[in-house]
PDB file of C-alpha atoms in Angstrom:
ATOM      1  CA  MET A   7      24.446 -52.919  24.412  1.00  0.00           C
ATOM      2  CA  ALA A   8      26.174 -52.553  20.938  1.00  0.00           C
ATOM      3  CA  PHE A   9      24.586 -51.596  17.159  1.00  0.00           C
ATOM      4  CA  SER A  10      25.024 -52.861  14.236  1.00  0.00           C
ATOM      5  CA  SER A  11      27.003 -50.311  11.408  1.00  0.00           C
ATOM      6  CA  GLY A  12      23.505 -50.238   9.546  1.00  0.00           C
ATOM      7  CA  ARG A  13      21.846 -49.767  12.524  1.00  0.00           C
ATOM      8  CA  SER A  14      23.933 -46.895  13.644  1.00  0.00           C
ATOM      9  CA  SER A  15      24.148 -45.474  10.413  1.00  0.00           C
ATOM     10  CA  LEU A  16      20.665 -45.547   9.802  1.00  0.00           C
ATOM     11  CA  LEU A  17      20.207 -43.656  12.972  1.00  0.00           C
ATOM     12  CA  PHE A  18      23.447 -41.294  12.046  1.00  0.00           C
ATOM     13  CA  THR A  19      21.500 -40.147   8.991  1.00  0.00           C
ATOM     14  CA  ILE A  20      18.169 -39.601  10.702  1.00  0.00           C
ATOM     15  CA  LEU A  21      19.508 -37.387  13.241  1.00  0.00           C
ATOM     16  CA  VAL A  22      21.173 -35.495  10.580  1.00  0.00           C
ATOM     17  CA  MET A  23      18.523 -35.458   8.416  1.00  0.00           C
ATOM     18  CA  SER A  24      16.127 -33.712  11.137  1.00  0.00           C
ATOM     19  CA  ILE A  25      18.722 -31.382  12.487  1.00  0.00           C
ATOM     20  CA  VAL A  26      19.356 -29.351   9.036  1.00  0.00           C
ATOM     21  CA  LEU A  27      15.476 -29.888   8.535  1.00  0.00           C
ATOM     22  CA  THR A  28      14.639 -27.733  11.843  1.00  0.00           C
ATOM     23  CA  THR A  29      17.437 -25.483  11.229  1.00  0.00           C
ATOM     24  CA  THR A  30      16.466 -24.699   8.105  1.00  0.00           C
ATOM     25  CA  ALA A  31      12.542 -24.260   8.485  1.00  0.00           C
ATOM     26  CA  LEU A  32      12.962 -19.892   8.962  1.00  0.00           C
ATOM     27  CA  LYS A  33      13.294 -17.496   6.292  1.00  0.00           C
ATOM     28  CA  GLU A  34      14.976 -14.425   6.089  1.00  0.00           C
ATOM     29  CA  PHE A  35      12.888 -11.776   3.487  1.00  0.00           C
ATOM     30  CA  SER A  36      15.111  -9.224   2.192  1.00  0.00           C
ATOM     31  CA  VAL A  37      13.342  -5.377   2.773  1.00  0.00           C
ATOM     32  CA  GLY A  38      13.425  -3.887  -0.775  1.00  0.00           C
ATOM     33  CA  GLY A  39      15.301  -6.466  -2.616  1.00  0.00           C
ATOM     34  CA  ARG A  40      18.627  -5.357  -4.469  1.00  0.00           C
ATOM     35  CA  GLN A  41      17.583  -1.356  -3.545  1.00  0.00           C
ATOM     36  CA  GLY A  42      17.236  -1.905   0.246  1.00  0.00           C
ATOM     37  CA  TRP A  43      15.379   0.243   2.583  1.00  0.00           C
ATOM     38  CA  ARG A  44      14.747   3.396   0.636  1.00  0.00           C
ATOM     39  CA  ILE A  45      12.526   6.641  -0.005  1.00  0.00           C
ATOM     40  CA  PRO A  46      10.223   4.319  -2.510  1.00  0.00           C
ATOM     41  CA  ASP A  47       9.308   6.559  -5.967  1.00  0.00           C
ATOM     42  CA  ALA A  48       7.024   8.906  -6.092  1.00  0.00           C
ATOM     43  CA  ASN A  49       4.306   6.845  -8.113  1.00  0.00           C
ATOM     44  CA  ASP A  50       5.273   3.237  -6.131  1.00  0.00           C
ATOM     45  CA  SER A  51       4.426   4.880  -2.288  1.00  0.00           C
ATOM     46  CA  THR A  52       3.145   1.779  -1.196  1.00  0.00           C
ATOM     47  CA  MET A  53       5.696  -0.545  -2.630  1.00  0.00           C
ATOM     48  CA  TYR A  54       6.784  -2.027   0.947  1.00  0.00           C
ATOM     49  CA  ASN A  55       3.332  -2.594   1.823  1.00  0.00           C
ATOM     50  CA  ASP A  56       2.375  -4.019  -1.743  1.00  0.00           C
ATOM     51  CA  TRP A  57       5.103  -6.707  -1.219  1.00  0.00           C
ATOM     52  CA  ALA A  58       4.698  -8.003   2.306  1.00  0.00           C
ATOM     53  CA  GLY A  59       0.736  -8.638   1.247  1.00  0.00           C
ATOM     54  CA  ARG A  60       2.576 -11.189  -1.290  1.00  0.00           C
ATOM     55  CA  GLU A  61       4.896 -13.115   0.925  1.00  0.00           C
ATOM     56  CA  ARG A  62       3.557 -14.947   3.887  1.00  0.00           C
ATOM     57  CA  PHE A  63       5.501 -14.183   6.519  1.00  0.00           C
ATOM     58  CA  HIS A  64       5.852 -17.250  10.059  1.00  0.00           C
ATOM     59  CA  VAL A  65       6.807 -16.781  13.410  1.00  0.00           C
ATOM     60  CA  GLY A  66      10.699 -17.096  13.458  1.00  0.00           C
ATOM     61  CA  ASP A  67      10.985 -15.404  10.022  1.00  0.00           C
ATOM     62  CA  ALA A  68      13.175 -12.466   9.691  1.00  0.00           C
ATOM     63  CA  LEU A  69      13.290  -9.262   7.916  1.00  0.00           C
ATOM     64  CA  ARG A  70      16.781  -7.830   6.572  1.00  0.00           C
ATOM     65  CA  PHE A  71      16.982  -4.379   6.248  1.00  0.00           C
ATOM     66  CA  ARG A  72      19.554  -2.961   4.236  1.00  0.00           C
ATOM     67  CA  TYR A  73      20.715   1.469   4.073  1.00  0.00           C
ATOM     68  CA  GLN A  74      22.538   4.316   4.458  1.00  0.00           C
ATOM     69  CA  ASN A  75      22.234   7.474   5.954  1.00  0.00           C
ATOM     70  CA  ASP A  76      18.827   6.348   7.413  1.00  0.00           C
ATOM     71  CA  SER A  77      17.262   3.857  10.508  1.00  0.00           C
ATOM     72  CA  VAL A  78      14.540   1.887  10.696  1.00  0.00           C
ATOM     73  CA  LEU A  79      11.879   2.273  13.830  1.00  0.00           C
ATOM     74  CA  VAL A  80       9.266  -0.804  15.064  1.00  0.00           C
ATOM     75  CA  VAL A  81       6.472   1.082  16.079  1.00  0.00           C
ATOM     76  CA  ASP A  82       3.111   0.951  17.054  1.00  0.00           C
ATOM     77  CA  LYS A  83       0.105   1.215  14.950  1.00  0.00           C
ATOM     78  CA  TYR A  84      -0.345   5.014  15.968  1.00  0.00           C
ATOM     79  CA  GLY A  85       3.570   5.473  15.417  1.00  0.00           C
ATOM     80  CA  TYR A  86       3.115   3.913  11.591  1.00  0.00           C
ATOM     81  CA  TYR A  87      -0.038   5.652  10.324  1.00  0.00           C
ATOM     82  CA  HIS A  88       1.021   9.318  11.481  1.00  0.00           C
ATOM     83  CA  CYS A  89       4.747   9.136  10.979  1.00  0.00           C
ATOM     84  CA  SER A  90       5.629   9.528  14.301  1.00  0.00           C
ATOM     85  CA  ILE A  91       9.082   8.715  15.407  1.00  0.00           C
ATOM     86  CA  GLU A  92       9.343  10.215  19.085  1.00  0.00           C
ATOM     87  CA  ASP A  93       8.816   6.605  21.566  1.00  0.00           C
ATOM     88  CA  PRO A  94       9.558   3.725  19.352  1.00  0.00           C
ATOM     89  CA  ILE A  95       9.372   0.145  20.201  1.00  0.00           C
ATOM     90  CA  SER A  96      12.998  -0.626  18.707  1.00  0.00           C
ATOM     91  CA  SER A  97      15.143   1.247  16.899  1.00  0.00           C
ATOM     92  CA  TYR A  98      18.449   0.459  14.419  1.00  0.00           C
ATOM     93  CA  THR A  99      21.143   2.789  12.645  1.00  0.00           C
ATOM     94  CA  ASP A 100      23.108  -0.095  11.961  1.00  0.00           C
ATOM     95  CA  GLY A 101      22.678   0.029   8.345  1.00  0.00           C
ATOM     96  CA  ASN A 102      22.091  -3.924   8.023  1.00  0.00           C
ATOM     97  CA  THR A 103      19.792  -4.146  10.865  1.00  0.00           C
ATOM     98  CA  LEU A 104      17.543  -8.306  11.050  1.00  0.00           C
ATOM     99  CA  ILE A 105      14.051  -8.001  12.879  1.00  0.00           C
ATOM    100  CA  THR A 106      13.023 -11.813  14.003  1.00  0.00           C
ATOM    101  CA  LEU A 107       9.214 -11.379  13.485  1.00  0.00           C
ATOM    102  CA  ASP A 108       8.691 -13.442  17.140  1.00  0.00           C
ATOM    103  CA  ARG A 109       5.097 -13.283  17.588  1.00  0.00           C
ATOM    104  CA  SER A 110       2.092 -13.880  15.019  1.00  0.00           C
ATOM    105  CA  GLY A 111       0.364 -10.547  14.602  1.00  0.00           C
ATOM    106  CA  LEU A 112       1.168  -7.218  12.693  1.00  0.00           C
ATOM    107  CA  PHE A 113       4.532  -5.649  13.598  1.00  0.00           C
ATOM    108  CA  TYR A 114       4.812  -1.989  12.352  1.00  0.00           C
ATOM    109  CA  PHE A 115       8.078  -0.344  10.214  1.00  0.00           C
ATOM    110  CA  THR A 116       8.981   3.141   9.063  1.00  0.00           C
ATOM    111  CA  SER A 117      12.207   4.802   8.632  1.00  0.00           C
ATOM    112  CA  GLY A 118      13.200   7.220  11.583  1.00  0.00           C
ATOM    113  CA  ASP A 119      12.819  10.464   9.187  1.00  0.00           C
ATOM    114  CA  VAL A 120       9.775  11.761   9.811  1.00  0.00           C
ATOM    115  CA  GLU A 121       9.237  12.953   5.845  1.00  0.00           C
ATOM    116  CA  ARG A 122      11.179   9.601   3.869  1.00  0.00           C
ATOM    117  CA  CYS A 123       8.437   8.346   6.241  1.00  0.00           C
ATOM    118  CA  LYS A 124       5.527  10.473   5.045  1.00  0.00           C
ATOM    119  CA  ASN A 125       7.194   9.741   1.790  1.00  0.00           C
ATOM    120  CA  GLY A 126       6.239   5.585   1.646  1.00  0.00           C
ATOM    121  CA  GLN A 127       9.241   4.382   3.420  1.00  0.00           C
ATOM    122  CA  ARG A 128       7.325   2.083   5.864  1.00  0.00           C
ATOM    123  CA  LEU A 129       6.014  -1.423   6.418  1.00  0.00           C
ATOM    124  CA  ILE A 130       3.289  -2.874   7.765  1.00  0.00           C
ATOM    125  CA  VAL A 131       3.805  -7.426   7.813  1.00  0.00           C
ATOM    126  CA  ASP A 132       0.822  -9.444   9.103  1.00  0.00           C
ATOM    127  CA  VAL A 133       2.356 -12.337  11.141  1.00  0.00           C
ATOM    128  CA  MET A 134       0.707 -15.957  10.680  1.00  0.00           C
ATOM    129  CA  SER A 135      -0.381 -17.367  13.551  1.00  0.00           C
ATOM    130  CA  PRO A 136       0.955 -22.114  13.510  1.00  0.00           C
ATOM    131  CA  HIS A 137      -2.454 -22.183  12.829  1.00  0.00           C
ATOM    132  CA  GLN A 138      -3.916 -19.783  10.785  1.00  0.00           C
ATOM    133  CA  HIS A 139      -3.177 -21.363   6.706  1.00  0.00           C
ATOM    134  CA  PHE A 140      -3.577 -18.438   3.781  1.00  0.00           C
ATOM    135  CA  VAL A 141      -5.480 -19.747   0.492  1.00  0.00           C
ATOM    136  CA  ALA A 142      -4.976 -17.981  -2.898  1.00  0.00           C
ATOM    137  CA  SER A 143      -6.935 -16.502  -5.160  1.00  0.00           C
ATOM    138  CA  PRO A 144      -6.169 -15.302  -8.795  1.00  0.00           C
ATOM    139  CA  PRO A 145      -5.619 -12.167  -9.224  1.00  0.00           C
ATOM    140  CA  ASP A 146      -7.714 -10.325 -11.460  1.00  0.00           C
ATOM    141  CA  SER A 147      -7.214 -11.055 -15.351  1.00  0.00           C
ATOM    142  CA  ASP A 148      -6.969  -6.929 -15.796  1.00  0.00           C
ATOM    143  CA  VAL A 149      -5.471  -6.177 -13.436  1.00  0.00           C
ATOM    144  CA  ALA A 150      -0.723  -6.026 -14.219  1.00  0.00           C
ATOM    145  CA  ILE A 151       1.246  -7.289 -11.070  1.00  0.00           C
ATOM    146  CA  SER A 152       4.650  -6.019 -10.869  1.00  0.00           C
ATOM    147  CA  PRO A 153       7.689  -7.602  -9.385  1.00  0.00           C
ATOM    148  CA  GLY A 154       8.088  -6.703  -5.964  1.00  0.00           C
ATOM    149  CA  PRO A 155      11.790  -6.833  -3.473  1.00  0.00           C
ATOM    150  CA  SER A 156      12.561 -10.353  -3.022  1.00  0.00           C
ATOM    151  CA  SER A 157      12.927 -12.250  -0.358  1.00  0.00           C
ATOM    152  CA  SER A 158      15.801 -15.242   0.072  1.00  0.00           C
ATOM    153  CA  SER A 159      15.582 -18.495  -1.187  1.00  0.00           C
ATOM    154  CA  ALA A 160      15.686 -20.283   2.318  1.00  0.00           C
ATOM    155  CA  ALA A 161      13.834 -23.313   2.832  1.00  0.00           C
ATOM    156  CA  VAL A 162      10.867 -23.297   4.788  1.00  0.00           C
ATOM    157  CA  VAL A 163       9.198 -26.103   6.239  1.00  0.00           C
ATOM    158  CA  SER A 164       5.949 -26.214   8.236  1.00  0.00           C
ATOM    159  CA  GLY A 165       5.811 -26.982  12.105  1.00  0.00           C
ATOM    160  CA  ALA A 166       3.982 -29.880  11.091  1.00  0.00           C
ATOM    161  CA  LEU A 167       6.445 -31.379   8.646  1.00  0.00           C
ATOM    162  CA  ILE A 168       9.066 -30.350  12.005  1.00  0.00           C
ATOM    163  CA  SER A 169       6.788 -32.633  14.851  1.00  0.00           C
ATOM    164  CA  ILE A 170       5.841 -35.768  12.659  1.00  0.00           C
ATOM    165  CA  LEU A 171      10.185 -36.137  11.408  1.00  0.00           C
ATOM    166  CA  LEU A 172      11.321 -35.516  14.933  1.00  0.00           C
ATOM    167  CA  ALA A 173       8.223 -38.401  15.959  1.00  0.00           C
ATOM    168  CA  LEU A 174       9.777 -40.801  13.555  1.00  0.00           C
ATOM    169  CA  VAL A 175      13.241 -39.799  15.106  1.00  0.00           C
ATOM    170  CA  ALA A 176      12.324 -40.629  18.559  1.00  0.00           C
ATOM    171  CA  THR A 177      10.649 -44.015  17.400  1.00  0.00           C
ATOM    172  CA  SER A 178      13.669 -44.667  15.485  1.00  0.00           C
ATOM    173  CA  VAL A 179      15.817 -44.116  17.792  1.00  0.00           C
ATOM    174  CA  SER A 180      13.773 -45.990  20.994  1.00  0.00           C
ATOM    175  CA  VAL A 181      13.118 -48.672  18.195  1.00  0.00           C
ATOM    176  CA  LEU A 182      16.464 -49.413  17.709  1.00  0.00           C
ATOM    177  CA  TRP A 183      18.052 -48.932  21.141  1.00  0.00           C
ATOM    178  CA  CYS A 184      15.521 -51.680  22.780  1.00  0.00           C
ATOM    179  CA  GLU A 185      16.196 -54.615  19.812  1.00  0.00           C
ATOM    180  CA  PRO A 186      19.149 -57.092  20.899  1.00  0.00           C
TER     181      PRO A 186
END
């Protein structure tokens, strides 16, 4: 069975689009923005959690920690609140750490230095479940919002869109395959 060149071109275009969309579905966040993973200023000890509260993290997203003469620990809730570094879940010292958020729920991060942690170099990230939706509420008018660390500009594509696209690809392939 031979495909006409028009059908082959359509099939190829649909397949390329589905591959591109599925590979750009995840987002990489740069923790601390251009300044990286560092001790916050004395008057801004909640900067990391303020930033995380403004972002929406999904399963499969990743956090990029850039730092010098420090480390990143993945800890449990106790380790986070008590700056306990004795028994971390994971420890990184490479200066350019990428951690994939592989499940929904809370992730806790601290510096490997207790004093840095106590001075605010720690972060809680809440990863949304696939069925969780966020509805933004407007900020209070008397509250000033300062810019926080930036995230990368990768595209985020919802799981529903990917599912629909893949169903479309499967349907198109079966229709094109079965037509004479």
